[in-house]
XYZ file of N, CA, C and O in Angstrom:
372
model
N 110.645 103.802 132.854
C 110.369 104.023 131.441
C 109.918 105.476 131.261
O 109.105 105.978 132.016
N 110.474 106.129 130.264
C 110.120 107.526 129.984
C 108.714 107.602 129.379
O 108.299 106.732 128.619
N 108.026 108.677 129.735
C 106.684 108.915 129.209
C 106.717 110.131 128.289
O 107.197 111.196 128.677
N 106.206 109.943 127.080
C 106.158 111.012 126.084
C 104.702 111.260 125.751
O 103.962 110.326 125.435
N 104.294 112.516 125.832
C 102.920 112.845 125.459
C 102.920 113.605 124.142
O 103.868 114.312 123.812
N 101.832 113.428 123.403
C 101.655 114.081 122.104
C 100.299 114.771 122.140
O 99.300 114.170 122.531
N 100.271 116.042 121.725
C 98.996 116.768 121.665
C 99.001 117.693 120.460
O 100.037 118.220 120.073
N 97.823 117.859 119.878
C 97.673 118.791 118.759
C 96.743 119.919 119.177
O 96.138 119.865 120.248
N 96.601 120.906 118.347
C 95.852 122.096 118.697
C 94.347 121.951 118.718
O 93.661 122.678 119.410
N 93.813 120.985 117.990
C 92.360 120.936 117.863
C 91.702 119.725 118.509
O 90.492 119.643 118.552
N 92.468 118.804 118.998
C 91.832 117.631 119.575
C 92.784 116.473 119.674
O 93.919 116.636 120.075
N 92.333 115.290 119.272
C 93.131 114.097 119.480
C 93.513 113.379 118.183
O 94.472 112.624 118.149
N 92.824 113.615 117.076
C 93.045 112.822 115.852
C 94.482 112.895 115.348
O 95.129 111.868 115.143
N 95.009 114.087 115.165
C 96.377 114.232 114.661
C 97.378 113.742 115.689
O 98.355 113.075 115.351
N 97.146 114.046 116.938
C 98.078 113.607 117.974
C 98.098 112.087 118.084
O 99.152 111.496 118.336
N 96.970 111.435 117.873
C 96.926 109.975 117.911
C 97.751 109.387 116.769
O 98.480 108.414 116.951
N 97.672 110.010 115.599
C 98.453 109.566 114.441
C 99.950 109.672 114.740
O 100.720 108.739 114.495
N 100.375 110.807 115.274
C 101.782 111.027 115.584
C 102.235 110.095 116.708
O 103.315 109.499 116.634
N 101.416 109.937 117.739
C 101.771 109.055 118.852
C 101.958 107.618 118.381
O 102.912 106.943 118.766
N 101.057 107.147 117.522
C 101.158 105.782 116.996
C 102.427 105.603 116.178
O 103.131 104.592 116.304
N 102.719 106.583 115.330
C 103.922 106.502 114.492
C 105.187 106.524 115.349
O 106.107 105.733 115.137
N 105.224 107.421 116.329
C 106.385 107.528 117.200
C 106.581 106.233 117.993
O 107.703 105.720 118.096
N 105.502 105.700 118.541
C 105.593 104.453 119.296
C 106.130 103.322 118.417
O 106.976 102.535 118.849
N 105.661 103.259 117.182
C 106.116 102.224 116.248
C 107.610 102.386 115.946
O 108.367 101.408 115.958
N 108.041 103.612 115.680
C 109.449 103.870 115.374
C 110.356 103.521 116.556
O 111.427 102.949 116.381
N 109.921 103.862 117.766
C 110.710 103.548 118.946
C 110.776 102.035 119.165
O 111.825 101.488 119.485
N 109.642 101.366 118.973
C 109.604 99.909 119.143
C 110.527 99.218 118.137
O 111.247 98.286 118.490
N 110.507 99.692 116.890
C 111.374 99.115 115.859
C 112.854 99.226 116.241
O 113.652 98.375 115.891
N 113.181 100.275 116.965
C 114.572 100.501 117.377
C 114.847 99.962 118.777
O 115.902 100.215 119.345
N 113.847 99.263 119.322
C 113.960 98.659 120.655
C 114.284 99.688 121.740
O 115.110 99.445 122.637
N 113.634 100.840 121.642
C 113.793 101.903 122.626
C 112.514 101.951 123.459
O 111.448 102.283 122.944
N 112.599 101.585 124.737
C 111.391 101.537 125.564
C 110.902 102.921 125.972
O 111.668 103.735 126.489
N 109.635 103.182 125.705
C 109.007 104.442 126.111
C 107.506 104.277 126.050
O 106.983 103.508 125.243
N 106.823 105.005 126.897
C 105.365 105.064 126.859
C 105.002 106.318 126.061
O 105.435 107.419 126.408
N 104.242 106.144 124.994
C 103.836 107.270 124.154
C 102.323 107.368 124.222
O 101.622 106.397 123.954
N 101.833 108.549 124.589
C 100.401 108.717 124.787
C 99.896 109.990 124.112
O 100.482 111.060 124.287
N 98.817 109.866 123.352
C 98.144 111.031 122.776
C 97.185 111.585 123.823
O 96.456 110.825 124.463
N 97.229 112.896 123.999
C 96.349 113.531 124.983
C 95.584 114.681 124.336
O 96.012 115.243 123.335
N 94.471 115.010 124.926
C 93.653 116.128 124.484
C 94.351 117.424 124.892
O 94.834 117.544 126.024
N 94.414 118.381 123.998
C 95.100 119.650 124.269
C 94.526 120.347 125.509
O 95.247 121.014 126.243
N 93.249 120.143 125.774
C 92.619 120.786 126.925
C 93.164 120.243 128.244
O 93.139 120.924 129.255
N 93.646 119.014 128.231
C 94.176 118.422 129.458
C 95.706 118.356 129.449
O 96.307 117.684 130.284
N 96.326 119.066 128.524
C 97.781 119.030 128.379
C 98.505 119.393 129.669
O 99.432 118.696 130.083
N 98.091 120.472 130.309
C 98.784 120.929 131.525
C 98.764 119.852 132.612
O 99.726 119.714 133.366
N 97.707 119.087 132.676
C 97.621 117.991 133.650
C 98.603 116.877 133.290
O 99.332 116.374 134.142
N 98.647 116.489 132.026
C 99.498 115.381 131.579
C 100.980 115.733 131.578
O 101.826 114.860 131.781
N 101.304 116.991 131.339
C 102.699 117.432 131.306
C 103.389 117.154 132.643
O 104.575 116.850 132.689
N 102.636 117.218 133.722
C 103.207 117.034 135.061
C 103.848 115.657 135.242
O 104.794 115.507 136.006
N 103.326 114.654 134.539
C 103.846 113.291 134.706
C 104.647 112.814 133.494
O 105.006 111.643 133.408
N 104.921 113.714 132.562
C 105.625 113.330 131.334
C 107.093 113.750 131.369
O 107.463 114.689 132.065
N 107.894 113.016 130.595
C 109.317 113.342 130.472
C 109.589 114.195 129.241
O 110.620 114.854 129.158
N 108.657 114.176 128.278
C 108.810 114.963 127.046
C 107.444 115.188 126.423
O 106.492 114.437 126.670
N 107.374 116.218 125.613
C 106.132 116.593 124.929
C 106.426 116.740 123.445
O 107.355 117.444 123.062
N 105.646 116.053 122.624
C 105.747 116.193 121.172
C 104.565 117.059 120.753
O 103.408 116.670 120.892
N 104.878 118.236 120.250
C 103.867 119.245 119.926
C 103.597 119.305 118.426
O 104.526 119.297 117.623
N 102.327 119.377 118.083
C 101.945 119.521 116.681
C 101.870 121.002 116.303
O 102.105 121.377 115.173
N 101.538 121.845 117.267
C 101.462 123.295 117.030
C 102.470 124.001 117.930
O 102.716 123.579 119.050
N 103.047 125.074 117.425
C 104.020 125.846 118.205
C 103.302 126.532 119.355
O 102.197 127.030 119.210
N 103.976 126.543 120.487
C 103.423 127.207 121.662
C 104.514 128.046 122.286
O 105.674 127.642 122.325
N 104.143 129.202 122.787
C 105.107 130.053 123.479
C 105.205 129.655 124.945
O 106.071 130.112 125.668
N 104.316 128.775 125.364
C 104.280 128.343 126.754
C 105.434 127.391 127.060
O 105.792 126.540 126.260
N 106.024 127.557 128.249
C 107.084 126.675 128.720
C 106.456 125.598 129.599
O 105.585 125.891 130.414
N 106.916 124.361 129.427
C 106.336 123.250 130.185
C 107.315 122.636 131.179
O 106.952 121.765 131.949
N 108.575 123.031 131.139
C 109.554 122.489 132.058
C 110.075 121.113 131.663
O 110.768 120.471 132.441
N 109.707 120.652 130.464
C 110.209 119.387 129.928
C 110.590 119.623 128.466
O 110.124 120.592 127.850
N 111.422 118.765 127.893
C 111.786 118.944 126.484
C 110.560 118.859 125.566
O 109.669 118.040 125.787
N 110.534 119.735 124.558
C 109.441 119.763 123.576
C 110.031 119.452 122.204
O 111.037 120.042 121.812
N 109.387 118.527 121.492
C 109.865 118.104 120.181
C 108.834 118.443 119.105
O 107.646 118.591 119.393
N 109.306 118.522 117.870
C 108.478 118.898 116.727
C 107.685 117.701 116.200
O 108.233 116.820 115.556
N 106.390 117.700 116.445
C 105.532 116.609 115.996
C 105.198 116.659 114.524
O 104.855 115.644 113.921
N 105.312 117.834 113.906
C 105.010 117.970 112.480
C 105.951 117.090 111.655
O 105.564 116.545 110.626
N 107.170 116.910 112.150
C 108.140 116.064 111.447
C 107.613 114.642 111.274
O 107.870 113.993 110.258
N 106.834 114.163 112.237
C 106.289 112.809 112.158
C 105.058 112.730 111.255
O 104.682 111.659 110.812
N 104.462 113.867 110.979
C 103.330 113.912 110.027
C 103.825 113.988 108.592
O 103.309 113.302 107.717
N 104.829 114.822 108.377
C 105.299 115.077 107.009
C 106.466 114.189 106.599
O 106.719 114.014 105.405
N 107.192 113.690 107.593
C 108.398 112.920 107.296
C 109.631 113.794 107.145
O 110.753 113.311 107.177
N 109.437 115.092 106.999
C 110.556 116.023 106.831
C 111.179 116.305 108.202
O 110.524 116.838 109.082
N 112.425 115.916 108.369
C 113.110 116.104 109.638
C 112.759 115.041 110.673
O 113.145 115.161 111.836
N 112.055 114.000 110.238
C 111.600 112.969 111.171
C 112.762 112.245 111.851
O 112.747 112.055 113.067
N 113.761 111.851 111.086
C 114.890 111.109 111.667
C 115.629 111.945 112.701
O 116.043 111.426 113.735
N 115.771 113.241 112.444
C 116.460 114.112 113.383
C 115.676 114.234 114.690
O 116.253 114.147 115.779
N 114.364 114.443 114.586
C 113.527 114.556 115.789
C 113.498 113.237 116.541
O 113.578 113.214 117.775
N 113.385 112.140 115.801
C 113.379 110.822 116.429
C 114.677 110.593 117.196
O 114.659 110.120 118.340
N 115.799 110.957 116.612
C 117.088 110.770 117.288
C 117.176 111.619 118.552
O 117.710 111.176 119.571
N 116.644 112.837 118.515
C 116.634 113.689 119.712
C 115.830 113.028 120.830
O 116.231 113.056 121.997
N 114.704 112.426 120.468
C 113.863 111.754 121.453
C 114.577 110.523 122.007
O 114.576 110.286 123.219
N 115.190 109.745 121.124
C 115.947 108.563 121.556
C 117.079 108.982 122.496
O 117.303 108.353 123.538
N 117.783 110.049 122.151
C 118.867 110.539 123.012
C 118.343 110.890 124.404
O 118.980 110.586 125.414
N 117.183 111.528 124.476
C 116.581 111.880 125.754
C 116.253 110.611 126.555
O 116.554 110.514 127.740
N 115.646 109.655 125.891
C 115.236 108.416 126.561
C 116.451 107.660 127.101
O 116.411 107.115 128.199
N 117.520 107.659 126.338
C 118.690 106.854 126.702
C 119.716 107.591 127.551
O 120.747 107.027 127.881
N 119.449 108.825 127.948
C 120.464 109.618 128.641
C 120.668 109.246 130.105
O 121.567 109.769 130.736
N 119.889 108.367 130.658
C 120.054 108.026 132.092
C 121.308 107.334 132.350
O 121.964 106.588 132.246
């Protein structure tokens, strides 16, 4: 099962909201994935075991895994497109 982490710039509240929404959307579409909100301070640790990262804030840092736009899940703008990209990643095996 693919693991997706979500982190925001200031802590866990926004990332928890996005992680919950993403998990719900994936479950509704019967796409198995583990979605976890993590503290930005521990991001580098969690990235090592993740298959994808959903970011709330833009970062110039490279993580070696696909990075998706988490703002889309907060605003709803572009949400379906980002969700489909994540589903494509999960199902590409």
